[in-house]
Coordinates of C-alpha atoms in Angstrom, one line a residue:
M1 CA 39.0 -23.1 64.4
S2 CA 41.1 -20.0 64.7
R3 CA 40.1 -17.2 67.0
L4 CA 38.6 -14.1 65.2
L5 CA 40.2 -10.8 66.2
R6 CA 38.8 -7.3 66.2
P7 CA 40.6 -4.6 64.1
A8 CA 40.8 -2.3 67.2
D9 CA 42.7 -4.9 69.1
I10 CA 45.3 -5.4 66.3
A11 CA 45.6 -1.7 65.7
K12 CA 46.2 -1.0 69.4
Q13 CA 48.8 -3.8 69.6
L14 CA 50.8 -2.3 66.6
G15 CA 50.3 1.3 67.5
I16 CA 48.6 2.2 64.3
S17 CA 45.0 3.2 63.4
T18 CA 42.2 1.0 62.3
S19 CA 42.0 3.0 59.1
S20 CA 45.6 1.9 58.3
L21 CA 44.5 -1.7 58.6
R22 CA 41.6 -1.1 56.3
N23 CA 43.9 0.7 53.8
Y24 CA 46.4 -2.2 53.9
E25 CA 43.5 -4.6 53.2
A26 CA 42.1 -2.4 50.4
R27 CA 45.6 -2.4 48.7
G28 CA 45.7 -6.2 48.8
L29 CA 48.6 -6.4 51.3
V30 CA 46.7 -8.9 53.5
P31 CA 43.9 -11.4 52.7
P32 CA 40.4 -10.1 52.8
A33 CA 38.8 -10.1 56.3
K34 CA 35.7 -12.1 57.1
R35 CA 32.6 -10.1 58.0
A36 CA 30.5 -10.6 61.1
P37 CA 26.7 -10.5 60.7
N38 CA 26.8 -6.8 61.8
G39 CA 29.3 -6.1 59.0
Y40 CA 32.3 -5.6 61.2
R41 CA 35.6 -7.0 60.0
E42 CA 36.9 -10.1 61.8
Y43 CA 40.6 -11.1 61.3
T44 CA 42.1 -14.5 61.8
S45 CA 45.3 -15.3 63.5
E46 CA 47.1 -14.9 60.2
H47 CA 46.2 -11.2 59.9
P48 CA 48.2 -9.8 62.8
V49 CA 51.4 -11.5 61.4
Y50 CA 50.7 -9.8 58.1
F51 CA 50.2 -6.4 59.7
E52 CA 53.3 -6.8 61.9
C53 CA 55.3 -7.6 58.7
I54 CA 54.0 -4.5 57.0
V55 CA 54.9 -2.3 59.9
A56 CA 58.4 -3.8 60.2
M57 CA 59.2 -4.0 56.5
S58 CA 58.0 -0.6 55.2
P59 CA 60.7 1.6 56.9
G60 CA 63.6 -0.4 55.3
F61 CA 62.1 -1.5 52.0
G62 CA 59.3 1.1 51.4
M63 CA 55.7 0.4 50.7
E64 CA 56.1 -0.5 47.0
I65 CA 58.4 -3.4 47.7
T66 CA 56.6 -4.4 50.8
S67 CA 53.3 -4.5 48.9
S68 CA 54.7 -6.6 46.1
V69 CA 56.3 -9.0 48.5
L70 CA 53.2 -9.6 50.5
S71 CA 51.1 -9.9 47.4
L72 CA 53.5 -12.6 46.1
L73 CA 53.3 -14.5 49.5
Q74 CA 49.5 -14.6 49.3
R75 CA 50.0 -16.3 45.9
R76 CA 52.6 -18.6 47.6
E77 CA 55.3 -17.3 45.3
L78 CA 58.0 -17.1 47.9
G79 CA 60.9 -17.5 45.4
E80 CA 59.8 -14.4 43.5
A81 CA 59.4 -12.4 46.7
L82 CA 62.9 -13.3 47.8
W83 CA 64.3 -12.1 44.5
L84 CA 62.6 -8.8 45.0
L85 CA 64.2 -8.4 48.4
N86 CA 67.5 -9.5 47.0
D87 CA 67.3 -6.7 44.4
A88 CA 66.5 -4.2 47.1
Q89 CA 69.5 -5.2 49.2
T90 CA 71.8 -5.2 46.1
A91 CA 70.6 -1.6 45.4
M92 CA 71.6 -0.6 48.9
H93 CA 75.0 -2.1 48.4
E94 CA 75.3 0.0 45.3
D95 CA 74.4 3.1 47.3
R96 CA 77.3 2.4 49.6
K97 CA 79.7 2.2 46.6
M98 CA 78.4 5.6 45.4
L99 CA 79.2 7.1 48.8
D100 CA 82.7 5.5 48.6
E101 CA 83.1 7.1 45.1
A102 CA 82.0 10.5 46.5
E103 CA 84.4 10.3 49.4
G104 CA 87.3 9.2 47.1
L105 CA 86.8 12.3 45.0
L106 CA 86.6 14.5 48.0
I107 CA 89.9 13.1 49.3
Q108 CA 91.4 14.0 45.9
I109 CA 90.2 17.6 46.3
K110 CA 91.5 17.8 49.8
E111 CA 94.9 16.5 48.9
E112 CA 95.0 18.7 45.8
K113 CA 96.0 15.7 43.7
T114 CA 94.5 17.5 40.7
R115 CA 96.1 20.9 40.4
E116 CA 94.0 21.7 37.4
R117 CA 90.4 21.2 38.4
T118 CA 89.1 18.4 36.2
R119 CA 85.9 19.3 34.5
K120 CA 83.4 17.1 32.7
N121 CA 80.7 18.2 30.3
I122 CA 77.2 17.0 30.8
G123 CA 77.6 14.0 28.5
E124 CA 80.8 12.9 30.2
M125 CA 79.3 13.3 33.7
A126 CA 76.2 11.3 32.7
R127 CA 78.4 8.5 31.4
A128 CA 80.7 8.6 34.5
T129 CA 77.8 8.4 37.0
K130 CA 75.4 6.3 34.8
L131 CA 72.8 9.0 35.1
S132 CA 70.8 10.6 32.3
A133 CA 71.6 14.1 31.2
S134 CA 68.0 15.0 31.9
T135 CA 68.5 14.0 35.6
L136 CA 71.6 16.2 35.8
R137 CA 69.6 19.1 34.2
Y138 CA 66.8 18.6 36.7
W139 CA 69.1 18.5 39.7
E140 CA 70.7 21.7 38.4
K141 CA 67.3 23.3 38.0
E142 CA 66.4 22.4 41.5
G143 CA 69.6 23.9 42.8
Y144 CA 71.3 20.7 44.0
I145 CA 74.2 21.1 41.7
Q146 CA 75.7 24.0 39.7
S147 CA 77.6 24.0 36.5
A148 CA 80.1 26.4 34.9
R149 CA 79.6 27.5 31.3
T150 CA 82.5 27.2 28.8
N151 CA 81.9 30.6 27.2
E152 CA 79.2 33.0 26.3
T153 CA 78.8 31.5 22.8
N154 CA 78.1 27.8 23.3
R155 CA 77.2 27.9 27.0
Y156 CA 78.0 24.2 27.5
R157 CA 77.7 22.9 31.0
Q158 CA 80.9 21.9 32.8
Y159 CA 81.1 20.2 36.2
D160 CA 84.2 20.2 38.5
L161 CA 85.1 17.6 41.1
F162 CA 83.2 19.4 43.9
Q163 CA 80.0 19.1 41.8
E164 CA 80.8 15.5 41.0
V165 CA 81.0 14.6 44.6
K166 CA 77.6 16.2 45.1
I167 CA 76.2 14.2 42.2
W168 CA 77.4 10.9 43.6
L169 CA 75.9 11.8 47.0
L170 CA 72.6 12.7 45.4
K171 CA 72.6 9.5 43.4
S172 CA 73.1 7.5 46.6
T173 CA 69.7 8.7 47.8
Q174 CA 67.7 7.5 44.7
N175 CA 67.0 4.1 46.1
A176 CA 66.3 5.4 49.6
V177 CA 62.8 5.1 51.1
Y178 CA 61.3 8.5 51.0
S179 CA 61.5 10.3 54.4
S180 CA 62.0 13.7 56.0
D181 CA 65.7 12.8 56.4
V182 CA 66.2 12.3 52.7
V183 CA 64.4 15.7 52.1
L184 CA 66.6 17.4 54.6
L185 CA 69.8 15.9 53.1
K186 CA 68.8 17.2 49.7
Q187 CA 68.1 20.6 51.1
A188 CA 71.5 20.7 52.8
I189 CA 73.1 19.8 49.5
A190 CA 71.3 22.6 47.7
K191 CA 72.4 25.1 50.4
L192 CA 76.0 23.9 50.3
S193 CA 78.5 26.7 49.5
E194 CA 81.0 26.1 46.7
G195 CA 84.2 24.7 48.1
D196 CA 82.8 23.9 51.6
L197 CA 84.6 20.6 51.9
H198 CA 84.0 20.3 55.7
T199 CA 80.2 20.4 55.3
L200 CA 80.3 18.1 52.2
Q201 CA 82.2 15.5 54.3
A202 CA 79.6 15.8 57.0
L203 CA 76.8 15.2 54.5
I204 CA 78.5 12.1 53.2
E205 CA 78.8 10.8 56.8
T206 CA 75.1 11.6 57.4
A207 CA 74.2 9.6 54.3
R208 CA 76.4 6.7 55.5
G209 CA 74.5 6.8 58.9
A210 CA 71.2 6.7 57.1
L211 CA 72.4 3.7 55.1
V212 CA 73.4 1.9 58.2
Q213 CA 70.0 2.6 59.7
R214 CA 68.2 1.4 56.6
N215 CA 70.3 -1.8 56.8
R216 CA 69.1 -2.4 60.4
E217 CA 65.5 -1.6 59.4
Q218 CA 65.7 -4.2 56.6
L219 CA 67.0 -6.8 59.0
G220 CA 64.0 -6.1 61.3
G221 CA 61.7 -6.4 58.3
L222 CA 63.2 -9.7 57.2
H223 CA 62.8 -11.1 60.7
R224 CA 59.1 -10.4 60.6
L225 CA 58.9 -11.7 57.1
Y226 CA 60.4 -15.0 58.2
Q227 CA 57.8 -15.2 61.0
L228 CA 55.0 -14.6 58.4
C229 CA 56.4 -17.3 56.1
T230 CA 56.5 -19.7 59.0
E231 CA 52.8 -18.8 59.8
L232 CA 51.9 -19.4 56.2
K233 CA 53.9 -22.7 56.1
L234 CA 56.0 -21.5 53.2
I235 CA 59.2 -22.6 54.9

């Protein structure tokens, strides 16, 4: 018979609150706890491994994916859980390619390979970046990007290479786990002065560093996930 554990002991071990444990249980991330005669929760040896997995996975994958994966594991659907994680890692690889695209365009600007500043209208930019026109309008409204207007009559939006670099940089954050670092990066993009190539290069490097960190966090999460799968005898 497995030893029953108190919530306070697990919370102390993981450095989180007992209310976090209750919240994870309420959201279905772990199996329901047994109740003692006095009504207190009693966790089995399985539960700490679930909680350790949540704490380790959420920084790199986010709570939405973590929740879905652990719900699938409880239903013993390991294959579907692994495909979800595969999709998340594929998305991160795409983020890296977006930063490569941004840096490539920035190099073009620095080397003045395009004497005439190439401009795209909103439809062309949407197709080039595979974003919706409404996303571009929203980013412009929020001050992240700026467009020139063709003339006073039609007022069509036009984006130059500098703005296109910012758009690729912004797009690379769409799959990122929400954090204060992502917020700060977007704020820095909004404050960026037109033509400030040095700062734009620094922001791309910051985004690359965040991507490397997320990669490491995902590795740590996958390590704990493997331990959970072993505990559940799924592998």
